[in-house]
Tab-separated table of C-alpha atoms in Angstrom:
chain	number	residue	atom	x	y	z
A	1	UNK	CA	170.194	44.372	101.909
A	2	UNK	CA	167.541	44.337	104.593
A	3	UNK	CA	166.565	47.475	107.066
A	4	UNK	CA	163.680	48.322	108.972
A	5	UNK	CA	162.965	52.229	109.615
A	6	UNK	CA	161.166	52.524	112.758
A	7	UNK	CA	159.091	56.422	112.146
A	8	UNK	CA	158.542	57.468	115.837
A	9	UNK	CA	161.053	57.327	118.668
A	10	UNK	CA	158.139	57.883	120.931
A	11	UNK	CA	154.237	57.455	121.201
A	12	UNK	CA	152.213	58.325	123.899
A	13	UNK	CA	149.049	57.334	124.174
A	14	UNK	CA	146.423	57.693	127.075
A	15	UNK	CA	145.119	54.576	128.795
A	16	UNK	CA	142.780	52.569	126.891
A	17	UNK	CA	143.424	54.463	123.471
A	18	UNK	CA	144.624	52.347	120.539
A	19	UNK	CA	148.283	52.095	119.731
A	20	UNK	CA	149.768	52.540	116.457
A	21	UNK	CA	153.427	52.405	116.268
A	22	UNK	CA	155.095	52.358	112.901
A	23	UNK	CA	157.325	50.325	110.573
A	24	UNK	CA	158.320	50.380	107.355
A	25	UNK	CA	160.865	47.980	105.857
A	26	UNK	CA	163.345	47.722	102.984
A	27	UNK	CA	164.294	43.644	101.248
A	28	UNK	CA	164.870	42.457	97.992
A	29	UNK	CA	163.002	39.740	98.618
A	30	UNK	CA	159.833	38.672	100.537
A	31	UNK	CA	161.211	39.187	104.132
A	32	UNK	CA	160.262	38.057	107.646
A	33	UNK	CA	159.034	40.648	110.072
A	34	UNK	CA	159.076	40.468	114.046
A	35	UNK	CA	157.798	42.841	116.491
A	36	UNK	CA	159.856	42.519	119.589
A	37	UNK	CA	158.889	44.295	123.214
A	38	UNK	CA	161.525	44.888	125.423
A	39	UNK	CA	160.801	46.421	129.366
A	40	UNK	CA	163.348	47.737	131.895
A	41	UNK	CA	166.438	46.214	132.037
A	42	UNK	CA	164.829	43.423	130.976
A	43	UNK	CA	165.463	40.725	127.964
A	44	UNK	CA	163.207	41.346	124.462
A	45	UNK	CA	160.334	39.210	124.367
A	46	UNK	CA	158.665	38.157	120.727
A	47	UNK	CA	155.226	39.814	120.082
A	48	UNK	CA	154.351	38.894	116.595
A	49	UNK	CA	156.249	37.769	113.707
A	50	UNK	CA	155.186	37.577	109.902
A	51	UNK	CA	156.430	34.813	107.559
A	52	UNK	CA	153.956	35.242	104.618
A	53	UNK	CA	151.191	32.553	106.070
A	54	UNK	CA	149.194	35.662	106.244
A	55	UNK	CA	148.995	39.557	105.938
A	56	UNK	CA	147.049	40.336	109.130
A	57	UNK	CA	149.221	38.934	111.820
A	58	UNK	CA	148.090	38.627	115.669
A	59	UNK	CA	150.360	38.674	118.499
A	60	UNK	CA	150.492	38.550	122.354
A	61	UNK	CA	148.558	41.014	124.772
A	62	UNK	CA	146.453	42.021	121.927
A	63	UNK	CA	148.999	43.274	119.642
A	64	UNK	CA	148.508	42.439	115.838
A	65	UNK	CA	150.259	43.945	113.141
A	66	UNK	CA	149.282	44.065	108.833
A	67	UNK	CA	151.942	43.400	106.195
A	68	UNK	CA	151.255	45.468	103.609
A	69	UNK	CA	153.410	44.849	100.659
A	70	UNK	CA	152.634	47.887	98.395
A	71	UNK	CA	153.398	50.221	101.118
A	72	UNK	CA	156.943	48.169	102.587
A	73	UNK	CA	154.866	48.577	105.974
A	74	UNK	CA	154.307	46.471	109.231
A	75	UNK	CA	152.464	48.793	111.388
A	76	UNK	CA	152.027	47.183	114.912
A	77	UNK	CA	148.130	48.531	116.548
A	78	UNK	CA	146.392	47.376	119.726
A	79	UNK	CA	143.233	48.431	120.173
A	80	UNK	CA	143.331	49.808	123.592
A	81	UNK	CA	146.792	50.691	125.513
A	82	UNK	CA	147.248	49.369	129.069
A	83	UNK	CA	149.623	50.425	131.555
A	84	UNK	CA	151.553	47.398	131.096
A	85	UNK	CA	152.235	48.061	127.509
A	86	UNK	CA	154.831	50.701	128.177
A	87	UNK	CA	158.117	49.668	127.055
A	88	UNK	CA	160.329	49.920	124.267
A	89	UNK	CA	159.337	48.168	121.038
A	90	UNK	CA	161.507	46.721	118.304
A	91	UNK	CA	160.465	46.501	114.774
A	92	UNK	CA	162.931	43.684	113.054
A	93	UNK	CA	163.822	42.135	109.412
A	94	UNK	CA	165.663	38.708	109.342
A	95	UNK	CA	168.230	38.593	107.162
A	96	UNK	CA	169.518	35.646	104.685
A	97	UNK	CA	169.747	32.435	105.638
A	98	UNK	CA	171.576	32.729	108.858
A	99	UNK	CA	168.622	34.239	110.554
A	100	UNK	CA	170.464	37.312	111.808
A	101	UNK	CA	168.122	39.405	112.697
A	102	UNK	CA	168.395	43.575	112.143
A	103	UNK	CA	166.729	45.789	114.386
A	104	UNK	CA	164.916	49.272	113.906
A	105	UNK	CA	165.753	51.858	116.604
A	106	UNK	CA	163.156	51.404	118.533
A	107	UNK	CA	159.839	53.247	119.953
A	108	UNK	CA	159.161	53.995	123.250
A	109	UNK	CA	155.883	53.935	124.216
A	110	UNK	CA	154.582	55.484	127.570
A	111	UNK	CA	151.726	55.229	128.855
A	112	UNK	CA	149.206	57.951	130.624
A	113	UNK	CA	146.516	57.251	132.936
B	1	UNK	CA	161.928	24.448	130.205
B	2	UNK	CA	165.127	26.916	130.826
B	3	UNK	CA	164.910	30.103	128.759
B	4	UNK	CA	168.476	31.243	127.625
B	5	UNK	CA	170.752	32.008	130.582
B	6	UNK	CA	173.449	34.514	130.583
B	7	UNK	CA	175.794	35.052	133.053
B	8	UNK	CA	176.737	37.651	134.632
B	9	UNK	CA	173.702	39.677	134.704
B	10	UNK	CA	176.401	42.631	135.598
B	11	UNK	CA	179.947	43.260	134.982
B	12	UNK	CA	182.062	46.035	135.688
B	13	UNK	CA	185.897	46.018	134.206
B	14	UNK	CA	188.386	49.012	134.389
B	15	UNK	CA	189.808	49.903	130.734
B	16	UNK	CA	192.419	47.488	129.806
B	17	UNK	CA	191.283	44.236	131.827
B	18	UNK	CA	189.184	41.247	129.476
B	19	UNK	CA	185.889	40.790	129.545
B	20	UNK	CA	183.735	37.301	129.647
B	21	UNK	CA	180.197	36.921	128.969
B	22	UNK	CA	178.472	33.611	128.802
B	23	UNK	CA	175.185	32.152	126.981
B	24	UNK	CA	173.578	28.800	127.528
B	25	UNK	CA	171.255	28.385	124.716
B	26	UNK	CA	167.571	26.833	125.649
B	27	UNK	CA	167.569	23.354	125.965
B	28	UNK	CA	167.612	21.988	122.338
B	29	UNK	CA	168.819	24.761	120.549
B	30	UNK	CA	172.138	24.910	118.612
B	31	UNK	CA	171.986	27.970	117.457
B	32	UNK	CA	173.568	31.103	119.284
B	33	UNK	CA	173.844	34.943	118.009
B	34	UNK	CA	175.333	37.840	119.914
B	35	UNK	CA	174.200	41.331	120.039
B	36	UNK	CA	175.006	44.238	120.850
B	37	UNK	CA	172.755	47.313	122.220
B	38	UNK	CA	174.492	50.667	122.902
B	39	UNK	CA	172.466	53.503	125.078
B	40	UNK	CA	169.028	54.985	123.519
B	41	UNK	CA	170.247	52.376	120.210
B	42	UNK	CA	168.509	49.512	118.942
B	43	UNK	CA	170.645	45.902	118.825
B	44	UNK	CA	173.167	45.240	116.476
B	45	UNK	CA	173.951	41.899	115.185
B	46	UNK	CA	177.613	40.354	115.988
B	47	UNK	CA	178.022	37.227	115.551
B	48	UNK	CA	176.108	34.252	114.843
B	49	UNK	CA	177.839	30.112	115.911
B	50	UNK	CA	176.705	26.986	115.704
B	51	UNK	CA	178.203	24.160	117.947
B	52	UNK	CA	182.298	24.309	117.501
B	53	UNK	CA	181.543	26.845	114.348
B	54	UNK	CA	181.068	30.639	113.213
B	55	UNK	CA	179.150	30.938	110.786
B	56	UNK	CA	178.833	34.768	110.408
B	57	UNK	CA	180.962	37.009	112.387
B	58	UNK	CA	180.111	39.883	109.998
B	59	UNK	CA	179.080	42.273	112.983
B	60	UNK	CA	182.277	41.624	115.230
B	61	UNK	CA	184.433	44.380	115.697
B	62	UNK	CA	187.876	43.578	113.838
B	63	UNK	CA	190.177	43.736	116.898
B	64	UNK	CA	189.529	42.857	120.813
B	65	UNK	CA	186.651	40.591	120.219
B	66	UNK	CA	186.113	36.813	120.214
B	67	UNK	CA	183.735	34.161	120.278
B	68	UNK	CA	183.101	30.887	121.111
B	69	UNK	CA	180.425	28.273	121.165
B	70	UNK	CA	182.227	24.516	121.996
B	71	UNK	CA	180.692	21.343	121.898
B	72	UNK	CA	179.991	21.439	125.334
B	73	UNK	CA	179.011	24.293	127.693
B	74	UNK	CA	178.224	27.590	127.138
B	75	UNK	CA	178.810	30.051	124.217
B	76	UNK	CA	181.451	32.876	125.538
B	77	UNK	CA	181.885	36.481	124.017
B	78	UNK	CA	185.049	37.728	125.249
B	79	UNK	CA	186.214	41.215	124.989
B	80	UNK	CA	190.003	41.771	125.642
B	81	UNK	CA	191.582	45.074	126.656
B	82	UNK	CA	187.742	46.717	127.510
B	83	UNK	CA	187.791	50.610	126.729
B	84	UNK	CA	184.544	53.155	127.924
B	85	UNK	CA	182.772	52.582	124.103
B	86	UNK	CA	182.640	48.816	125.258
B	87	UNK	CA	179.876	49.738	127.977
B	88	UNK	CA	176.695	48.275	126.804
B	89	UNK	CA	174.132	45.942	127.008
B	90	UNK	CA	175.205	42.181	125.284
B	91	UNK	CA	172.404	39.715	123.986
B	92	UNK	CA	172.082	36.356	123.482
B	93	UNK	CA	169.564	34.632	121.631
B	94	UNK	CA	169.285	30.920	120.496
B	95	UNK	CA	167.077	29.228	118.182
B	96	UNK	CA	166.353	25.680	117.149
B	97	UNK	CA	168.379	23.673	114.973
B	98	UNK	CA	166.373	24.078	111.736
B	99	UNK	CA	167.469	27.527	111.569
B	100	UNK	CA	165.637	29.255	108.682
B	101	UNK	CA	164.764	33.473	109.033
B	102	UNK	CA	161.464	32.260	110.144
B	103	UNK	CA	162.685	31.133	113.064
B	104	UNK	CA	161.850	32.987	116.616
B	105	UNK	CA	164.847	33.703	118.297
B	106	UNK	CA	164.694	33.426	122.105
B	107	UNK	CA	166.320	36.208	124.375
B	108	UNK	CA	168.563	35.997	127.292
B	109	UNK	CA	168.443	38.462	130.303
B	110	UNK	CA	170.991	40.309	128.914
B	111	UNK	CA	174.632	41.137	130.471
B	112	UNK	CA	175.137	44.968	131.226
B	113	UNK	CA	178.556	45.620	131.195
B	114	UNK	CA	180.408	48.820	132.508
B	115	UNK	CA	183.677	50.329	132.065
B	116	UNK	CA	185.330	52.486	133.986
């Protein structure tokens, strides 16, 4: 069975600092990985997603994230935060053949100026 | 191009009334899944329908819950005799017909629903 494991429930980083939010994921096969954003009472937008075209993996807004096989891992990074990038973020694993998709618990990011 | 649609953006029920939530897929997609996100949780999967089908309704609570996706209109999650532990954020997402796991799926708005 698939399950992502999401290791922070919240980063904060200063303005213009890089962002490192963390993922590690469990499959017994080779899986597909999405990074997912999700503001305010808002709907979850897709940042990134890995299907095994290649291990470095760039998003929107500067995001990228690395697969790293040997170490279950999908670490998302952005080299320098902006204001804008506070919001919860979803680290995901789709499942089977049905495409469901299983969801981390989340990391909230804030923020400082 | 129409994202997905969901309607309404807010509902409020009192324990014991039904529930309705609707999803129109994006334009092109036959594909619809349901989740569900409780406070401070991540989303859950419920179920996933394809045009007049369910195809995995795995995540669906046994009792109280239904859902639809007919060959024409929207896809409807309906949630009979609401109690408080029904309050929570519902999502629908659609994806193209050549579903495969590396397919994107697209997010709706979300509907909030409260129960008092």
């Amino acid at each position: 069975a698939q399950s992502v494991t999401q290791l922070d429930s919240h980063v904060s980083v200063s303005e213009g600092t890089p962002v490192l939010l963390r993922c590690n994921y469990s499959s017994s096969y080779s899986p597909s990985l999405f990074w997912y954003v999700q503001h305010p009472n808002k709907g979850l937008q897709l940042l990134l997603k890995y299907t095994s075209a290649a291990t470095l993996v760039k998003g929107i807004n500067g995001f990228e994230a690395e697969f790293k096989k040997s170490e279950t891992s999908f670490h998302l990074t952005k080299p320098s935060a902006h204001m804008s990038d506070a919001a919860e973020y979803f680290c995901v694993v789709s499942s089977g053949n049905t495409g469901k998709l299983i969801f981390g618990q989340g990391t909230t990011l804030q923020v400082k100026p | 191009n129409a994202g997905v649609m969901q309607n309404p953006r807010h509902l409020v029920r009192r324990r014991g009334q039904e529930a309705r939530l609707r999803c129109s897929p994006m334009k092109g997609h036959s594909h619809v899944y349901w989740y569900r996100q409780l406070p401070e949780e991540g989303l859950k999967f419920m179920v996933y329908l394809q045009k007049e089908n369910i195809i995995d309704e795995s995540g669906m609570p046994k009792e109280r819950f239904s859902a639809e996706f007919p060959k024409e209109g929207p896809s409807i999650l309906r949630i009979q005799q609401v109690v408080r532990g029904d309050s929570a954020a519902y999502f629908c997402a659609s994806s193209p017909p050549s579903a495969s796991s590396y397919n994107e799926q697209f997010f709706g708005p979300g509907t909030r629903l409260t129960v008092l």
